[in-house]
mmCIF file of C-alpha atoms in Angstrom:
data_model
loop_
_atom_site.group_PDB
_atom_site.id
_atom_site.type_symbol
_atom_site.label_atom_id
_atom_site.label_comp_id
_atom_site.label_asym_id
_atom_site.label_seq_id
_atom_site.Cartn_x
_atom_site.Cartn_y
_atom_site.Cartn_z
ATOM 1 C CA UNK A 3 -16.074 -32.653 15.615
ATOM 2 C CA UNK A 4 -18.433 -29.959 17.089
ATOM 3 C CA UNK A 5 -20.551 -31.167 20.331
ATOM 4 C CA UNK A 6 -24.055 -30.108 20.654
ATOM 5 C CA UNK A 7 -24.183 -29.947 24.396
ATOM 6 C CA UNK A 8 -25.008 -26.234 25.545
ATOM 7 C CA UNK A 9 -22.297 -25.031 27.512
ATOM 8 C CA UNK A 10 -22.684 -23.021 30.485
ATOM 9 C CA UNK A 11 -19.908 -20.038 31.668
ATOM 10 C CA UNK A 12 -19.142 -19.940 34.896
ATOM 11 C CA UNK A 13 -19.973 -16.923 36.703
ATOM 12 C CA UNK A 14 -17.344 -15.439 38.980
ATOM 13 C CA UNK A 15 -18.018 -14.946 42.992
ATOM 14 C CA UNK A 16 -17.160 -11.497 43.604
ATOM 15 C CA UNK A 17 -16.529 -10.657 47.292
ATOM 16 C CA UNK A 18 -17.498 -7.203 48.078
ATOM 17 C CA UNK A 19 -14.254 -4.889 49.396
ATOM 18 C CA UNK A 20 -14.358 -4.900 53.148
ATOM 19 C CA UNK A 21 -15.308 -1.105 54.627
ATOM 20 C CA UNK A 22 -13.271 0.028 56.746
ATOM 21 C CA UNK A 23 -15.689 2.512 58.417
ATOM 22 C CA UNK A 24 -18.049 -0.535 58.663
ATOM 23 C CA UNK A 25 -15.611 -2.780 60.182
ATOM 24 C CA UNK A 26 -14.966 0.019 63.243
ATOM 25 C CA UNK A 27 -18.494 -0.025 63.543
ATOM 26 C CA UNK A 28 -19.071 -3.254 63.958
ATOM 27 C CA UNK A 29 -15.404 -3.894 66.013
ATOM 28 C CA UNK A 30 -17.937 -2.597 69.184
ATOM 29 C CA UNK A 31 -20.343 -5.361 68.616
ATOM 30 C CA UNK A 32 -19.823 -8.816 70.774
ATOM 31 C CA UNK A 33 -20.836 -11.855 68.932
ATOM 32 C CA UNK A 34 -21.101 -13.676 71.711
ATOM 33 C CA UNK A 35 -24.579 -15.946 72.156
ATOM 34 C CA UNK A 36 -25.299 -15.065 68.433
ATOM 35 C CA UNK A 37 -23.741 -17.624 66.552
ATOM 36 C CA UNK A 38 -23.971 -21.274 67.119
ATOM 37 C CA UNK A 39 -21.048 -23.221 69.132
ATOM 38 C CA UNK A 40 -19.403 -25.861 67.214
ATOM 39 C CA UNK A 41 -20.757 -29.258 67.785
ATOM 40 C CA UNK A 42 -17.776 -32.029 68.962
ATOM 41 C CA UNK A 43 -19.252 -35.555 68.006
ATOM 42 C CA UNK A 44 -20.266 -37.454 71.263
ATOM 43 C CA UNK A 45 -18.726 -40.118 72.121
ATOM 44 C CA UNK A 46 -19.984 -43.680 71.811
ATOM 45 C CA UNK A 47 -21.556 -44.441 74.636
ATOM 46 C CA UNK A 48 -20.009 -47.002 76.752
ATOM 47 C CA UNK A 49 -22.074 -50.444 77.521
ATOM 48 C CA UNK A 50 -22.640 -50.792 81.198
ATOM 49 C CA UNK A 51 -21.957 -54.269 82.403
ATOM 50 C CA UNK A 52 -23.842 -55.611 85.501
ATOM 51 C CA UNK A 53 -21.858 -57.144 88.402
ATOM 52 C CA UNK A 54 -22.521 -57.268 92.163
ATOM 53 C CA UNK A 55 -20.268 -55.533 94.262
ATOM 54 C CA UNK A 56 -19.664 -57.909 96.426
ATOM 55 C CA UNK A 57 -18.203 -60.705 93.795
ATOM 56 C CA UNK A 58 -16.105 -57.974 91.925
ATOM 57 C CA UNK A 59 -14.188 -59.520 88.863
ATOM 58 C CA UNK A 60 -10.822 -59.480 89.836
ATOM 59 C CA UNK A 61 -9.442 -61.693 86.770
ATOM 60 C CA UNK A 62 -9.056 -60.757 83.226
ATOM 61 C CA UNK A 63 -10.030 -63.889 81.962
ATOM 62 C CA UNK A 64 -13.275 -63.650 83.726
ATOM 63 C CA UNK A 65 -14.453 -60.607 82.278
ATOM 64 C CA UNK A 66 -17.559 -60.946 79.851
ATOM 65 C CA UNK A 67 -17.351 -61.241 76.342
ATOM 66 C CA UNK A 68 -17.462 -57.692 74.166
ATOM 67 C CA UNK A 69 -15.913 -55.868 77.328
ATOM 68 C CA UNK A 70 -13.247 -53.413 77.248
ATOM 69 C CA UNK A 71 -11.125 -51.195 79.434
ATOM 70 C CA UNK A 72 -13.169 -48.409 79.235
ATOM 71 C CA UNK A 73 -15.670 -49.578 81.448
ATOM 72 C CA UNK A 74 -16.554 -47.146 84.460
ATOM 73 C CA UNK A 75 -17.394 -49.723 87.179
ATOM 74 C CA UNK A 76 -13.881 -51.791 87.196
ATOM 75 C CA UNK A 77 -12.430 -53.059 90.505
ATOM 76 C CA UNK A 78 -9.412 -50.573 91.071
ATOM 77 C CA UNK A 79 -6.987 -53.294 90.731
ATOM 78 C CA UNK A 80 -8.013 -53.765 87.046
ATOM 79 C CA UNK A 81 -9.054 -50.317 86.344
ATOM 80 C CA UNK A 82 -5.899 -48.421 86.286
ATOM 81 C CA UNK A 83 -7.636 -45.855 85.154
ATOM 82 C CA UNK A 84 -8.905 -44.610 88.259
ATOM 83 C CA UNK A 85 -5.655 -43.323 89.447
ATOM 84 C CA UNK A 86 -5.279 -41.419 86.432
ATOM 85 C CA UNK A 87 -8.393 -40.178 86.819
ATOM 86 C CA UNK A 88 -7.536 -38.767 90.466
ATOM 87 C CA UNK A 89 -4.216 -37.462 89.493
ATOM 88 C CA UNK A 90 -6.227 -35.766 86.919
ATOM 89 C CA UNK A 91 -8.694 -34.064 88.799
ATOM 90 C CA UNK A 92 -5.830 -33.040 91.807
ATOM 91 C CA UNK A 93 -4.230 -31.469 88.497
ATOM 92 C CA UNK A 94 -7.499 -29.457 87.690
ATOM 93 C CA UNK A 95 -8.044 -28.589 91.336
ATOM 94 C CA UNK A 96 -4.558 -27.475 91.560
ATOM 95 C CA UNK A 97 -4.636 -24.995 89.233
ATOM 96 C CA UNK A 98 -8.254 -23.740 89.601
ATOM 97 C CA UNK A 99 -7.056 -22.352 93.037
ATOM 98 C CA UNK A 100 -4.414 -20.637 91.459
ATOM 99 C CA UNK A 101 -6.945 -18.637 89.288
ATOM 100 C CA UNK A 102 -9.797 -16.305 90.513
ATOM 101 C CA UNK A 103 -13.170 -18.159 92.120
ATOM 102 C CA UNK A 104 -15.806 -19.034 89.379
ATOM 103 C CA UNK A 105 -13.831 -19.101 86.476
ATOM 104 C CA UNK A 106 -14.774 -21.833 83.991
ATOM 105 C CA UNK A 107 -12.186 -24.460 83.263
ATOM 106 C CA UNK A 108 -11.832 -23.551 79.631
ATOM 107 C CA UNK A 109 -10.620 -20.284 81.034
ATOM 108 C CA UNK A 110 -8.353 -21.740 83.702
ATOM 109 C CA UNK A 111 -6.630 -24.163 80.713
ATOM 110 C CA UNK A 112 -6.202 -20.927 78.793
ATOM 111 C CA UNK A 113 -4.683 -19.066 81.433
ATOM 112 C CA UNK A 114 -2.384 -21.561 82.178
ATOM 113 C CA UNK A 115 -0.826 -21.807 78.847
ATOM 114 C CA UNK A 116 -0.918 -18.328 78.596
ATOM 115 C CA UNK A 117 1.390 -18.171 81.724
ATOM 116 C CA UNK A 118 3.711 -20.325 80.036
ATOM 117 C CA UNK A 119 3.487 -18.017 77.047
ATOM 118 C CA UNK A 120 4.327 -14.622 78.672
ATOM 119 C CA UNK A 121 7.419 -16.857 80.388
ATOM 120 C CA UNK A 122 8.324 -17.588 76.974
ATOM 121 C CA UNK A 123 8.621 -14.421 75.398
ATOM 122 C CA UNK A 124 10.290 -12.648 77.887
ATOM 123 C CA UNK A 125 13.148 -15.708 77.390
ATOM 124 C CA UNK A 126 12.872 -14.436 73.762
ATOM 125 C CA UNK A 127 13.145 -10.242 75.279
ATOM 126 C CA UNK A 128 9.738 -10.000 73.349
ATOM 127 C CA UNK A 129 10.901 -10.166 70.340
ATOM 128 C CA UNK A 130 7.552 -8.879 68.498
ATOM 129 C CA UNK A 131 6.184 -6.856 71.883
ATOM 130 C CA UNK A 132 3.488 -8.237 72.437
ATOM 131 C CA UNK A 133 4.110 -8.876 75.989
ATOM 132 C CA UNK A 134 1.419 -6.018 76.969
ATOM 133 C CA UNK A 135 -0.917 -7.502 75.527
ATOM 134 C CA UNK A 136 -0.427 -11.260 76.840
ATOM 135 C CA UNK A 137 -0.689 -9.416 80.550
ATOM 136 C CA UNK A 138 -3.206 -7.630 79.357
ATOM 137 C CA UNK A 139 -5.682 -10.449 78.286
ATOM 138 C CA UNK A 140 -4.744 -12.466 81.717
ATOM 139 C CA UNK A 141 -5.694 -9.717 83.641
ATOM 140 C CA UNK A 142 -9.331 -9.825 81.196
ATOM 141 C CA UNK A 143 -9.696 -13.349 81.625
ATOM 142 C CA UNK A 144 -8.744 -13.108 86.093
ATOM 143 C CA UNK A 145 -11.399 -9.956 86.358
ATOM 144 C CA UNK A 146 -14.324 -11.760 84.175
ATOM 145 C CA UNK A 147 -13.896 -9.058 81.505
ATOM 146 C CA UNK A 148 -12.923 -12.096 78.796
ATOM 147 C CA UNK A 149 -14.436 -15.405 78.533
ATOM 148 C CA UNK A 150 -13.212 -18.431 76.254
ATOM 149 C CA UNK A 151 -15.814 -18.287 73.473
ATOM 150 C CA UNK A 152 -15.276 -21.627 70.809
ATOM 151 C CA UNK A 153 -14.946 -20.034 67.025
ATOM 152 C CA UNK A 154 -14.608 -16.020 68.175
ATOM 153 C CA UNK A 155 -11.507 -13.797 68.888
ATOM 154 C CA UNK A 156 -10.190 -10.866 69.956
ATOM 155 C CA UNK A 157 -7.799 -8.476 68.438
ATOM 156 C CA UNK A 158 -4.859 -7.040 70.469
ATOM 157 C CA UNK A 159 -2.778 -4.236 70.196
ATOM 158 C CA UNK A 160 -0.008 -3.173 72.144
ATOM 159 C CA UNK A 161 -2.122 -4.386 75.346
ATOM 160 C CA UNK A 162 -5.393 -2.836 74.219
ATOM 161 C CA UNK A 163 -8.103 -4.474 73.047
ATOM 162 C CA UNK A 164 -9.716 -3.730 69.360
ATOM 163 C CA UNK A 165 -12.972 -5.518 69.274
ATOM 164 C CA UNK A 166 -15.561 -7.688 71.000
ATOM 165 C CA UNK A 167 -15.333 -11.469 70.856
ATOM 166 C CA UNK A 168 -16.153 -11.889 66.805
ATOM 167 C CA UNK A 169 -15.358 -14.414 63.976
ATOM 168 C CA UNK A 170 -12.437 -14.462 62.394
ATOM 169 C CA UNK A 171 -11.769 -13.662 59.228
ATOM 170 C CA UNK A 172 -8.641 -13.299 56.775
ATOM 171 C CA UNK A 173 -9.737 -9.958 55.074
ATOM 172 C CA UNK A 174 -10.286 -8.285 57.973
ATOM 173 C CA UNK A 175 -7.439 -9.367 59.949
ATOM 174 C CA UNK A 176 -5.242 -8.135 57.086
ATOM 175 C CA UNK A 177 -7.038 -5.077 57.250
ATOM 176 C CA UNK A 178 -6.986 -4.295 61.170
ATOM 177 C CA UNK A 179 -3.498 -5.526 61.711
ATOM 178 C CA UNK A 180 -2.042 -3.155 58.829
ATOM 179 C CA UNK A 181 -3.438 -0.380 60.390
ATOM 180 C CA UNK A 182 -1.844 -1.160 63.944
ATOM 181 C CA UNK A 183 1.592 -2.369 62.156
ATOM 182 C CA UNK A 184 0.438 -5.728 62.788
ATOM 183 C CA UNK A 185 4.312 -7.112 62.884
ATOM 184 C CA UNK A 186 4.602 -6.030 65.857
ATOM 185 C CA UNK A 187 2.112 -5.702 68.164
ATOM 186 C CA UNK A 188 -0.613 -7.575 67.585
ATOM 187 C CA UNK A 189 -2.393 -10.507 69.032
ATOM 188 C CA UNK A 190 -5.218 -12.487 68.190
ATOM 189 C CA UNK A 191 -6.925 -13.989 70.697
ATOM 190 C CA UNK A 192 -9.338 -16.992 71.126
ATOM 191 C CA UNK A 193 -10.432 -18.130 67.693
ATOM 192 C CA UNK A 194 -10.104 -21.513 68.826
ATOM 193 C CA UNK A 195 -6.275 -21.666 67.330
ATOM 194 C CA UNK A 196 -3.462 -23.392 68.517
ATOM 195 C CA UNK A 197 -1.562 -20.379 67.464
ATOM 196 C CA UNK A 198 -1.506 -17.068 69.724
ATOM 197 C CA UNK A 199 -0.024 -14.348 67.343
ATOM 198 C CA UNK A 200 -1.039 -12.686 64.043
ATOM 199 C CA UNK A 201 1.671 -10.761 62.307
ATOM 200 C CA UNK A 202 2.484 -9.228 58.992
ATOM 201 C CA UNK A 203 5.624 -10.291 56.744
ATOM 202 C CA UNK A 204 6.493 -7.193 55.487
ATOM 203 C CA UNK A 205 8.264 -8.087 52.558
ATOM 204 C CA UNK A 206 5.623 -10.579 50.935
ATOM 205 C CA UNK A 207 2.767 -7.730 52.785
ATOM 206 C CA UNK A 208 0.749 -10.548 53.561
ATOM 207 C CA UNK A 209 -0.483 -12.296 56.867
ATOM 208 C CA UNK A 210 1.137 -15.229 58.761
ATOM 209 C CA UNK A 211 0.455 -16.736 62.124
ATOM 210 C CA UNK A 212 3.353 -17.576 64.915
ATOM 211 C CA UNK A 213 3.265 -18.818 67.778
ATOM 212 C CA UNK A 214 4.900 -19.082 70.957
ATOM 213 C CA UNK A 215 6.523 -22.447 72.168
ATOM 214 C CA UNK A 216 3.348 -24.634 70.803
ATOM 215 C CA UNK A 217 5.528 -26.391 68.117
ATOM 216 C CA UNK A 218 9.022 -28.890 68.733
ATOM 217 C CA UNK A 219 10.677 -30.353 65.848
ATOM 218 C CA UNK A 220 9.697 -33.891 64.687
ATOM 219 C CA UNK A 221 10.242 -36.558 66.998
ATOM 220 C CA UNK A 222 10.487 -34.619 70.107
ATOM 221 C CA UNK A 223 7.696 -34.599 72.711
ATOM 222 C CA UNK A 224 5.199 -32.867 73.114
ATOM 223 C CA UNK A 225 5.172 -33.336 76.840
ATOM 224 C CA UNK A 226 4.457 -28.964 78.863
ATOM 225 C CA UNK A 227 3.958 -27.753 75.565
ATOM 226 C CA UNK A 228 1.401 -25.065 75.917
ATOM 227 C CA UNK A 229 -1.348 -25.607 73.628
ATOM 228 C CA UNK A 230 -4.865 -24.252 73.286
ATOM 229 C CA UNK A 231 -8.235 -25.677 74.890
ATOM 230 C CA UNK A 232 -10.268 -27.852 72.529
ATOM 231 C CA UNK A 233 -7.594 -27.335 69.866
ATOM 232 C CA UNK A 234 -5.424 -30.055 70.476
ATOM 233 C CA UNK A 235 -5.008 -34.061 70.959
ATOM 234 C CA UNK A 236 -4.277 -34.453 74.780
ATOM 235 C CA UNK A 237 -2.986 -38.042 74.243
ATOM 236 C CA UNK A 238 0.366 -36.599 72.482
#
């Protein structure tokens, strides 16, 4: 039985072939300020509760109805929160005078699990050499030269730097990394992955990510794992 609805072909998307003497081009251009951050949903805000300071609540079952732990104004001794919250910011302040003066704290989480890294694959006798370019991109981040931008990158090579912070994207990455024998070598930096390294597996001549000491097998913790700012669930 024939149907007298009108079909319609689909029309194929066609991606035009990436130019390489484009790409160079562009390589020198920094995308940074030109394309909009990613938004995080905020967070619900939190319902103040009013209660005098001098007749704190010091007794569960006298709190009000609809409260919850998260409130910001809890006597100490029911808000054990507080002390994580100090321990937390000695943490920060410990390692922000470890770093450079006026580095922003994105930068100062990087760097730290970037330390980790570089200990890392020297354990491993840097097995893809890439250690250049891990020192290398500390030493950017320490002198101001590199800052953590939220959805760009940077392409490494052998401890040089390719390009200026820019999107990433698949084609080209298969494309620059080829060119600089990207299986050994090469980095990618900052595109907001939890991964650090971008090689090539030369048999299937395609493109994989590693990375370095951010996974454990299933079950074990996660606890000095070195992960990536913004990229990761901080309560596991």
């Amino acid at each position: 039985m024939s149907s007298d609805v009108p079909t319609t072909a689909l029309t194929p998307v066609i991606v035009p072939e990436l130019d390489p003497a484009s790409l160079a081009l562009d390589l020198k251009k920094s995308y940074e300020g030109q394309i909009p951050l990613p938004t995080l949903p905020k967070p619900k805000q939190q319902m103040r509760w009013k209660q005098s300071a001098t007749d704190p609540i010091d007794n569960l079952m006298d709190t009000p109805k609809g409260w919850n732990s998260n409130e910001p104004d809890l006597d100490p001794k029911l808000k054990g929160a507080l002390e994580d919250l100090l321990r937390e910011q000695k943490r920060r302040n410990a390692m922000t005078t470890l770093e450079p003066a006026g580095l922003s704290w994105p930068v100062v989480q990087r760097l730290d699990t970037l330390k980790g890294i570089h200990e890392h694959i020297l354990s491993e006798n840097d097995q893809y050499e890439v250690v250049g370019n891990v020192t290398n991109i500390i030493a950017a981040y320490r002198l101001g030269q590199l800052r953590w931008n939220p959805g760009l990158g940077t392409y490494q090579s052998k401890g040089v730097q390719l390009c200026q912070p820019r999107p990433f994207r698949w084609d080209e990455i298969n494309l620059i990394d080829a060119k600089h024998q990207g299986h050994k070598g090469f980095w990618v930096e900052g595109t907001g992955s939890n991964n650090d390294m971008q090689i090539i597996d030369e048999e299937s001549d395609r493109a994989i990510i590693i990375d370095f000491g951010s996974c454990r097998k299933l079950g074990e913790s996660l606890e000095n794992v070195g992960r990536t700012y913004e990229w990761y669930n901080g309560e596991v």
